[in-house]
Short mmCIF file of C-alpha atoms in Angstrom, two decimals:
data_model
loop_
_atom_site.label_atom_id
_atom_site.label_comp_id
_atom_site.label_asym_id
_atom_site.label_seq_id
_atom_site.Cartn_x
_atom_site.Cartn_y
_atom_site.Cartn_z
CA MET A 1 59.91 -15.89 -26.35
CA ARG A 2 57.47 -18.78 -26.43
CA TRP A 3 56.48 -18.51 -22.75
CA SER A 4 56.10 -14.61 -23.31
CA VAL A 5 53.51 -15.50 -25.90
CA ARG A 6 51.61 -17.74 -23.85
CA PHE A 7 51.56 -15.56 -21.12
CA ALA A 8 50.41 -12.67 -23.21
CA CYS A 9 47.46 -15.03 -24.71
CA GLY A 10 46.85 -16.05 -21.06
CA GLY A 11 46.30 -12.48 -20.05
CA LEU A 12 44.29 -11.77 -22.83
CA PHE A 13 41.76 -14.70 -22.29
CA LEU A 14 41.55 -13.64 -18.41
CA THR A 15 40.97 -10.17 -19.57
CA ALA A 16 38.15 -11.24 -21.98
CA ILE A 17 36.69 -13.29 -19.27
CA SER A 18 36.33 -10.71 -16.66
CA ALA A 19 35.17 -8.05 -19.25
CA GLY A 20 32.55 -10.42 -20.07
CA SER A 21 31.60 -10.91 -16.46
CA VAL A 22 31.57 -7.23 -15.87
CA PHE A 23 28.83 -6.46 -18.80
CA ALA A 24 26.88 -9.71 -18.27
CA GLN A 25 23.35 -8.91 -17.23
CA SER A 26 22.15 -9.81 -13.69
CA SER A 27 18.72 -11.23 -13.65
CA LEU A 28 17.08 -10.42 -10.54
CA THR A 29 13.80 -12.29 -9.34
CA TRP A 30 10.95 -10.55 -7.66
CA GLN A 31 12.13 -10.98 -4.18
CA GLU A 32 15.39 -10.01 -5.03
CA VAL A 33 14.38 -6.68 -6.41
CA ARG A 34 12.30 -6.12 -3.41
CA ASP A 35 14.84 -6.63 -1.07
CA LYS A 36 17.07 -4.42 -2.93
CA PHE A 37 14.06 -1.78 -2.88
CA GLU A 38 13.68 -2.05 0.68
CA ALA A 39 17.20 -1.60 1.44
CA ALA A 40 18.10 1.17 -1.03
CA ASN A 41 14.90 3.22 -1.76
CA PRO A 42 15.28 6.78 -0.24
CA SER A 43 11.68 7.08 0.78
CA LEU A 44 11.57 4.15 2.69
CA ARG A 45 14.52 5.18 4.49
CA ALA A 46 13.43 8.74 5.03
CA GLY A 47 10.31 7.23 6.42
CA GLN A 48 12.01 5.20 8.96
CA ILE A 49 14.21 8.01 10.24
CA GLY A 50 10.79 9.69 10.81
CA ILE A 51 9.84 6.49 13.16
CA ASP A 52 13.03 7.14 15.09
CA GLU A 53 12.06 10.91 15.54
CA SER A 54 9.01 9.73 16.94
CA ARG A 55 10.43 7.52 19.49
CA ALA A 56 13.18 10.23 20.38
CA GLN A 57 9.90 12.40 21.14
CA GLU A 58 8.66 9.47 23.56
CA ILE A 59 11.83 10.36 25.63
CA THR A 60 10.80 14.01 25.84
CA ALA A 61 7.37 13.29 27.04
CA TYR A 62 8.35 11.16 29.77
CA LEU A 63 10.95 13.60 31.54
CA ARG A 64 10.38 14.88 35.00
CA PRO A 65 10.12 18.47 35.67
CA ASN A 66 13.35 20.07 36.93
CA PRO A 67 13.64 21.51 40.63
CA GLY A 68 14.35 25.08 41.31
CA LEU A 69 17.06 26.34 43.49
CA GLY A 70 16.92 29.78 44.71
CA LEU A 71 19.88 31.72 46.73
CA THR A 72 18.99 34.86 48.83
CA VAL A 73 21.46 37.10 50.53
CA ASP A 74 19.73 40.16 51.99
CA GLN A 75 20.02 42.84 54.75
CA ILE A 76 23.50 43.80 54.08
CA ASP A 77 24.11 47.04 55.82
CA PRO A 78 27.14 48.55 54.02
CA PHE A 79 26.32 52.31 55.61
CA ASN A 80 26.13 51.43 59.31
CA GLY A 81 29.19 53.62 60.44
CA GLY A 82 28.92 52.99 64.09
CA PRO A 83 31.89 50.83 65.77
CA SER A 84 29.96 48.51 67.38
CA HIS A 85 27.97 47.53 64.03
CA SER A 86 29.17 45.09 61.42
CA THR A 87 28.20 45.35 58.08
CA PHE A 88 27.32 41.71 57.65
CA GLY A 89 25.77 41.40 61.27
CA THR A 90 22.12 41.34 60.05
CA VAL A 91 22.64 39.49 56.94
CA LEU A 92 20.05 37.00 55.98
CA SER A 93 20.96 34.22 53.87
CA VAL A 94 18.46 31.78 52.47
CA ALA A 95 18.57 28.65 50.28
CA ALA A 96 15.36 27.10 48.85
CA VAL A 97 14.52 24.41 46.62
CA SER A 98 11.27 23.90 44.81
CA TYR A 99 9.59 21.22 42.78
CA LEU A 100 6.64 21.18 40.58
CA HIS A 101 4.55 17.61 41.66
CA GLU A 102 2.45 16.66 38.35
CA ARG A 103 -0.76 15.14 39.50
CA GLN A 104 -3.28 13.00 37.80
CA HIS A 105 -0.37 10.92 36.04
CA LYS A 106 0.28 13.91 33.51
CA ARG A 107 3.87 12.44 32.69
CA GLU A 108 2.63 8.86 32.07
CA LEU A 109 -0.35 10.13 29.84
CA ARG A 110 2.19 12.26 27.83
CA GLN A 111 4.40 8.97 27.42
CA GLU A 112 1.28 6.90 26.22
CA SER A 113 0.34 9.61 23.86
CA ALA A 114 3.90 9.83 22.50
CA ARG A 115 3.82 6.00 21.99
CA ASP A 116 0.63 6.03 20.31
CA ALA A 117 2.19 8.47 17.83
CA THR A 118 4.86 6.27 17.29
CA THR A 119 2.75 3.39 16.50
CA ILE A 120 0.80 5.45 13.91
CA ALA A 121 4.09 6.32 12.41
CA THR A 122 5.04 2.77 12.26
CA SER A 123 1.77 1.77 10.40
CA GLY A 124 2.43 5.12 8.25
CA GLN A 125 5.63 3.67 7.33
CA ALA A 126 4.19 0.56 6.53
CA ASP A 127 1.46 2.15 4.40
CA LEU A 128 4.06 4.17 2.41
CA GLU A 129 5.87 0.69 1.80
CA ARG A 130 2.60 -0.93 0.69
CA ASN A 131 2.09 1.82 -2.02
CA LEU A 132 5.59 2.09 -3.21
CA ILE A 133 5.87 -1.77 -3.49
CA PHE A 134 2.69 -1.60 -5.90
CA SER A 135 4.77 0.96 -7.96
CA LEU A 136 7.76 -1.54 -8.07
CA ARG A 137 5.60 -4.38 -8.85
CA THR A 138 3.94 -2.32 -11.71
CA ALA A 139 7.41 -1.40 -13.27
CA PHE A 140 8.50 -5.16 -12.65
CA VAL A 141 5.61 -6.46 -14.66
CA GLU A 142 5.90 -3.84 -17.22
CA THR A 143 9.53 -4.82 -17.69
CA LEU A 144 8.31 -8.92 -18.08
CA GLN A 145 5.70 -7.72 -20.27
CA GLU A 146 8.19 -5.73 -22.78
CA LYS A 147 10.64 -8.82 -22.61
CA ALA A 148 7.83 -11.12 -23.63
CA VAL A 149 6.78 -8.77 -26.30
CA LEU A 150 10.35 -8.36 -27.65
CA ASP A 151 10.75 -12.12 -27.44
CA LEU A 152 7.26 -12.38 -29.62
CA ALA A 153 8.80 -9.67 -32.18
CA LYS A 154 11.81 -11.50 -32.59
CA GLU A 155 9.91 -14.77 -33.14
CA ASN A 156 7.62 -12.98 -35.78
CA LEU A 157 10.62 -11.52 -37.84
CA LYS A 158 12.36 -14.86 -37.69
CA TYR A 159 9.56 -16.55 -39.13
CA TYR A 160 8.48 -14.10 -41.66
CA ASP A 161 12.06 -14.09 -42.57
CA ARG A 162 11.98 -17.74 -43.67
CA VAL A 163 8.90 -17.21 -45.28
CA LEU A 164 10.31 -14.32 -47.55
CA GLU A 165 13.52 -16.77 -48.16
CA VAL A 166 10.88 -19.39 -49.58
CA ASN A 167 9.02 -16.89 -51.71
CA ARG A 168 12.09 -15.37 -53.14
CA ASP A 169 13.16 -18.91 -54.31
CA ARG A 170 9.66 -19.08 -55.72
CA TYR A 171 9.99 -15.83 -57.64
CA GLN A 172 13.24 -17.00 -58.99
CA ALA A 173 11.20 -20.11 -60.23
CA GLY A 174 8.53 -18.00 -61.62
CA GLY A 175 5.76 -19.29 -58.76
CA ILE A 176 5.02 -15.68 -58.05
CA ALA A 177 4.75 -12.21 -59.55
CA GLN A 178 6.98 -9.47 -58.61
CA VAL A 179 4.16 -7.47 -57.28
CA ASP A 180 3.39 -10.23 -54.83
CA LEU A 181 7.05 -10.29 -53.72
CA ASP A 182 7.05 -6.45 -53.19
CA ARG A 183 3.86 -6.80 -51.09
CA LEU A 184 5.52 -9.43 -48.95
CA GLU A 185 8.88 -7.35 -48.66
CA LEU A 186 6.57 -4.27 -47.88
CA GLN A 187 5.04 -6.31 -45.03
CA ARG A 188 8.36 -6.76 -43.04
CA VAL A 189 8.42 -3.34 -42.34
CA GLN A 190 5.53 -3.73 -39.79
CA TYR A 191 7.72 -6.46 -37.95
CA GLU A 192 10.84 -4.46 -38.21
CA SER A 193 8.78 -1.66 -36.55
CA ASP A 194 7.62 -3.72 -33.62
CA LEU A 195 10.77 -5.30 -32.81
CA GLN A 196 12.33 -1.62 -32.51
CA THR A 197 9.26 -0.44 -30.54
CA ALA A 198 9.83 -3.43 -28.16
CA GLU A 199 13.45 -2.86 -27.61
CA VAL A 200 12.66 0.93 -26.60
CA ASN A 201 9.79 0.25 -24.34
CA LEU A 202 11.92 -2.70 -22.84
CA ARG A 203 14.53 -0.03 -22.00
CA THR A 204 12.14 2.58 -20.69
CA ALA A 205 10.68 0.02 -18.47
CA LYS A 206 14.13 -1.05 -17.09
CA ILE A 207 15.11 2.63 -16.45
CA GLN A 208 11.66 3.18 -14.54
CA LEU A 209 12.62 0.05 -12.48
CA LEU A 210 16.12 1.31 -11.74
CA ALA A 211 14.94 4.48 -10.56
CA LEU A 212 12.70 2.89 -7.97
CA LEU A 213 15.94 0.69 -6.81
CA ASN A 214 17.91 3.81 -6.61
CA ASP A 215 20.29 1.89 -8.77
CA ARG A 216 22.78 3.67 -11.08
CA SER A 217 23.86 0.18 -12.87
CA PRO A 218 23.87 0.77 -16.95
CA VAL A 219 20.59 -0.59 -18.42
CA GLU A 220 22.44 -3.20 -20.38
CA GLN A 221 23.82 -4.76 -17.27
CA PHE A 222 20.52 -5.08 -15.71
CA ASP A 223 17.81 -7.70 -16.27
CA VAL A 224 14.99 -9.11 -14.34
CA THR A 225 13.14 -12.50 -14.62
CA GLY A 226 10.18 -14.29 -13.26
CA PRO A 227 6.93 -16.11 -14.57
CA PHE A 228 4.86 -13.94 -16.93
CA ASP A 229 1.58 -16.06 -16.47
CA PHE A 230 -1.84 -16.22 -14.82
CA THR A 231 -3.45 -18.74 -12.60
CA ALA A 232 -7.25 -19.44 -12.39
CA GLN A 233 -6.93 -20.35 -8.37
CA ILE A 234 -8.04 -17.58 -6.64
CA ALA A 235 -9.06 -17.39 -2.86
CA PRO A 236 -12.69 -16.43 -1.95
CA LEU A 237 -13.83 -12.90 -1.74
CA ASP A 238 -14.55 -12.95 2.22
CA MET A 239 -11.51 -14.48 2.89
CA ILE A 240 -9.71 -11.64 1.18
CA ARG A 241 -11.62 -9.30 2.67
CA GLN A 242 -10.75 -10.52 6.18
CA SER A 243 -7.34 -10.38 5.11
CA ALA A 244 -7.47 -6.75 4.24
CA LEU A 245 -8.85 -6.02 7.64
CA ASP A 246 -6.40 -7.90 9.42
CA THR A 247 -3.25 -6.43 7.66
CA ARG A 248 -3.72 -3.18 5.87
CA PRO A 249 -1.72 -0.63 7.55
CA ASP A 250 -3.78 2.48 6.92
CA LEU A 251 -6.66 0.68 8.62
CA LYS A 252 -4.52 -0.13 11.72
CA ALA A 253 -3.34 3.60 11.60
CA ALA A 254 -7.03 4.35 11.47
CA LEU A 255 -7.88 2.44 14.55
CA GLN A 256 -4.79 3.76 16.34
CA SER A 257 -5.49 7.11 15.96
CA ILE A 258 -8.90 6.40 17.79
CA GLU A 259 -6.56 5.41 20.88
CA LYS A 260 -4.33 8.14 20.71
CA ALA A 261 -7.30 10.46 20.50
CA LYS A 262 -8.52 8.76 23.85
CA ALA A 263 -5.01 9.19 25.33
CA ASP A 264 -4.96 12.87 24.61
CA HIS A 265 -8.47 13.40 25.78
CA ARG A 266 -7.30 11.79 29.33
CA LEU A 267 -4.24 14.10 29.25
CA ALA A 268 -6.40 17.17 28.78
CA ILE A 269 -8.62 16.30 31.78
CA ALA A 270 -5.45 15.59 33.73
CA ASN A 271 -3.82 18.71 32.42
CA GLY A 272 -6.94 20.55 34.05
CA SER A 273 -5.69 19.60 37.57
CA THR A 274 -3.87 21.83 39.66
CA ASP A 275 -0.19 20.99 40.46
CA PRO A 276 1.34 22.02 43.74
CA ILE A 277 4.67 23.45 43.86
CA LEU A 278 6.58 21.99 47.03
CA GLY A 279 9.26 23.87 48.46
CA PHE A 280 12.25 23.43 51.23
CA ASP A 281 14.29 26.34 52.31
CA VAL A 282 17.17 26.47 54.94
CA GLY A 283 18.91 29.94 55.86
CA ARG A 284 20.07 32.26 58.58
CA ASN A 285 18.17 35.20 59.98
CA PRO A 286 19.69 36.80 62.97
CA PRO A 287 19.26 36.51 66.06
CA ILE A 288 18.17 32.95 64.80
CA ASP A 289 21.36 31.45 63.40
CA GLU A 290 19.99 28.59 61.52
CA TYR A 291 16.30 27.53 60.25
CA ILE A 292 14.51 25.27 58.10
CA GLY A 293 11.17 26.03 56.45
CA PHE A 294 8.55 24.26 54.05
CA SER A 295 6.16 25.48 51.61
CA VAL A 296 3.31 24.20 49.44
CA ASN A 297 2.01 26.79 46.67
CA ILE A 298 -1.43 25.66 45.15
CA PRO A 299 -2.83 27.47 41.97
CA LEU A 300 -6.32 28.48 42.77
CA ARG A 301 -8.51 27.11 39.54
CA ILE A 302 -10.98 29.89 39.48
CA PHE A 303 -11.24 29.88 35.75
CA ASP A 304 -10.81 26.61 34.12
CA ARG A 305 -8.30 27.34 31.18
CA ASN A 306 -8.16 23.95 29.92
CA GLN A 307 -12.08 23.49 29.18
CA GLY A 308 -11.44 24.14 25.31
CA GLU A 309 -8.88 21.38 25.09
CA LYS A 310 -11.07 18.90 26.88
CA LEU A 311 -13.85 19.60 24.46
CA ARG A 312 -11.43 19.58 21.24
CA THR A 313 -9.79 16.19 22.58
CA GLN A 314 -13.49 14.55 22.78
CA LEU A 315 -14.54 15.72 19.44
CA ASP A 316 -11.16 14.53 18.26
CA ILE A 317 -12.15 10.60 19.33
CA ASP A 318 -15.52 11.22 17.32
CA ARG A 319 -13.76 12.42 14.36
CA ASN A 320 -11.11 9.49 14.21
CA GLU A 321 -14.07 6.93 14.74
CA LYS A 322 -15.88 8.40 11.46
CA LEU A 323 -12.55 8.31 9.61
CA ALA A 324 -11.89 4.51 10.79
CA GLU A 325 -15.36 3.66 9.30
CA ALA A 326 -14.55 5.49 6.03
CA ALA A 327 -10.98 3.43 5.94
CA ARG A 328 -12.87 0.47 6.26
CA ALA A 329 -15.49 1.03 3.92
CA GLN A 330 -12.53 2.30 1.38
CA ALA A 331 -10.81 -0.90 2.16
CA PHE A 332 -13.90 -3.02 0.95
CA SER A 333 -14.22 -0.93 -2.00
CA ASP A 334 -10.79 -1.56 -2.97
CA VAL A 335 -10.77 -5.08 -2.67
CA ASP A 336 -14.05 -5.67 -4.39
CA SER A 337 -13.04 -3.43 -7.43
CA ALA A 338 -9.57 -5.40 -7.69
CA TYR A 339 -11.00 -8.91 -7.17
CA ALA A 340 -13.68 -8.19 -9.84
CA THR A 341 -10.89 -6.82 -12.38
CA VAL A 342 -8.88 -10.17 -11.52
CA GLN A 343 -11.71 -12.63 -12.23
CA SER A 344 -12.91 -10.55 -15.41
CA THR A 345 -9.17 -10.92 -16.74
CA VAL A 346 -9.06 -14.57 -15.78
CA ILE A 347 -12.26 -15.19 -17.79
CA LEU A 348 -10.73 -13.32 -20.93
CA LEU A 349 -7.49 -15.30 -20.63
CA GLN A 350 -8.67 -18.75 -20.19
CA PRO A 351 -10.03 -19.28 -23.65
CA TYR A 352 -6.78 -17.92 -25.06
CA LYS A 353 -4.62 -20.60 -23.37
CA ASP A 354 -7.21 -23.27 -24.02
CA ARG A 355 -7.95 -22.54 -27.82
CA TYR A 356 -7.14 -19.10 -29.49
CA LEU A 357 -3.26 -19.31 -29.20
CA GLN A 358 -3.30 -23.05 -30.80
CA GLN A 359 -5.73 -21.88 -33.47
CA ALA A 360 -4.04 -18.90 -34.61
CA SER A 361 -0.83 -20.83 -34.81
CA ARG A 362 -2.52 -23.59 -36.72
CA VAL A 363 -4.25 -21.32 -38.98
CA ARG A 364 -0.83 -19.27 -39.71
CA ASP A 365 1.02 -22.52 -40.23
CA THR A 366 -1.75 -23.77 -42.62
CA ILE A 367 -2.25 -20.67 -44.61
CA SER A 368 1.39 -20.44 -45.15
CA PHE A 369 1.83 -23.92 -46.55
CA SER A 370 -1.18 -23.48 -48.78
CA TYR A 371 0.20 -20.15 -50.14
CA ASP A 372 3.57 -21.82 -50.95
CA SER A 373 1.79 -24.58 -52.65
CA GLY A 374 -0.23 -22.10 -54.49
CA ALA A 375 -3.73 -22.97 -52.81
CA ALA A 376 -4.17 -19.77 -51.02
CA SER A 377 -4.10 -16.16 -52.13
CA LEU A 378 -1.67 -13.57 -50.77
CA LEU A 379 -4.39 -11.75 -49.23
CA ASP A 380 -5.18 -14.86 -47.17
CA PHE A 381 -1.60 -15.20 -46.10
CA LEU A 382 -1.25 -11.54 -45.03
CA ASN A 383 -4.26 -11.74 -43.03
CA ALA A 384 -3.14 -15.03 -40.88
CA GLN A 385 -0.03 -13.39 -40.34
CA ALA A 386 -1.85 -10.35 -38.88
CA ASP A 387 -4.18 -12.52 -36.97
CA TYR A 388 -1.42 -14.47 -35.33
CA ARG A 389 0.27 -11.55 -34.45
CA SER A 390 -2.86 -9.93 -32.98
CA VAL A 391 -3.90 -12.75 -30.97
CA GLN A 392 -0.24 -13.32 -29.52
CA LEU A 393 0.23 -9.68 -28.58
CA ASN A 394 -3.43 -9.58 -27.10
CA TYR A 395 -2.64 -12.46 -24.87
CA LEU A 396 0.73 -10.86 -23.51
CA ASN A 397 -1.30 -7.66 -22.76
CA LEU A 398 -3.98 -9.47 -21.06
CA ILE A 399 -1.16 -11.35 -18.83
CA ALA A 400 0.12 -8.07 -18.20
CA SER A 401 -3.52 -6.71 -17.26
CA TYR A 402 -3.80 -9.78 -15.08
CA LEU A 403 -0.58 -8.99 -13.27
CA GLU A 404 -1.42 -5.63 -12.59
CA ALA A 405 -4.66 -6.41 -11.29
CA ALA A 406 -3.21 -8.94 -8.94
CA SER A 407 -0.97 -6.26 -7.91
CA GLN A 408 -3.92 -3.92 -7.43
CA LEU A 409 -5.46 -6.70 -5.13
CA ASN A 410 -2.26 -6.97 -3.22
CA LEU A 411 -2.33 -3.15 -2.54
CA ALA A 412 -5.71 -3.45 -1.28
CA VAL A 413 -5.10 -6.26 1.02
CA GLY A 414 -1.85 -4.97 2.17
CA ARG A 415 0.08 -8.04 1.47
CA GLU A 416 0.53 -10.34 -1.43
CA VAL A 417 -2.27 -12.73 -2.05
CA LEU A 418 -1.54 -13.41 -5.68
CA GLN A 419 1.83 -13.45 -7.13
#
């Protein structure tokens, strides 16, 4: 009996441990979130299939023309009734093979154009990933922001509850009036509202992040972790501009489109050339027992039916060159705008970190002590509490603005230059 009780208790203990491990939150870092996103996001996986389809088209583009086979049996005479004549005595039997010979390297040019299309598709996939990573980073930053706001709301409510406890004791001792205690109690509603709003916002941010990850995990079992801070060290603008020119996939796609347009123009010129059809035949034509023959069919290019395609592909080269110039200008504009936003946010954040946070905390603690000692009014106390809450919340929002601006700069560059 004693052993069975021990066994049951041990089983309950293991069950409790396993249940706790199931419902425990798994905190993911940014790199883990990104790796999971790249492995599971349906849009990225669909884009990769598009690249594979483009590679399959390379195979089709390089196929050779199939030869043609013709069999002929002619001059059968079934109505010859003479005894000395045979129905098949005058049969003409011919087997002919023909092959279209493509000149001017048409097949190689088709393959080159298809390969250029695959290269553009690969760059397009990288650009899709660049934009989706920006959306993922925005959701990640928003989750970190809401976690920080929730922690601040909990800290403010906990601090205010301690203040209320002290003032309830003062009221019991006759140190403050009932109306002052009531006003203090009513002010607590604001902190409760902040806490509830922060919890809802955090849950919403996690739901958005889970949607991007294509993850069906319960929100309670999902969490992220990472630094929620800023750095004043930013690379020079010229260096970041050059990095954007080297890495942005949409710029690469624009330049690759020019090369494909040139390959298409060369193919259009090659398609304008005539392709002879080479033939070989073997047969029997009485009184000739066996014979062989050769043939060459050459189309006469009296009318050039490819001149429109030649002009179109030439114009397409000019069009893609202009689009590449526009993409380059847009890249510079994106980098400059994002860089200015990051610098502006850092300028706003620095005094908060150097002075404002400490000053707000010092003012709150000083006014609270003075109010508890009867040296400050209730209005001063409430204003100090509101100022502290406002300064802390503004700082967290500025941190989020900095991280979002950093994500915008990473999007403009095409890779992570700021974490």
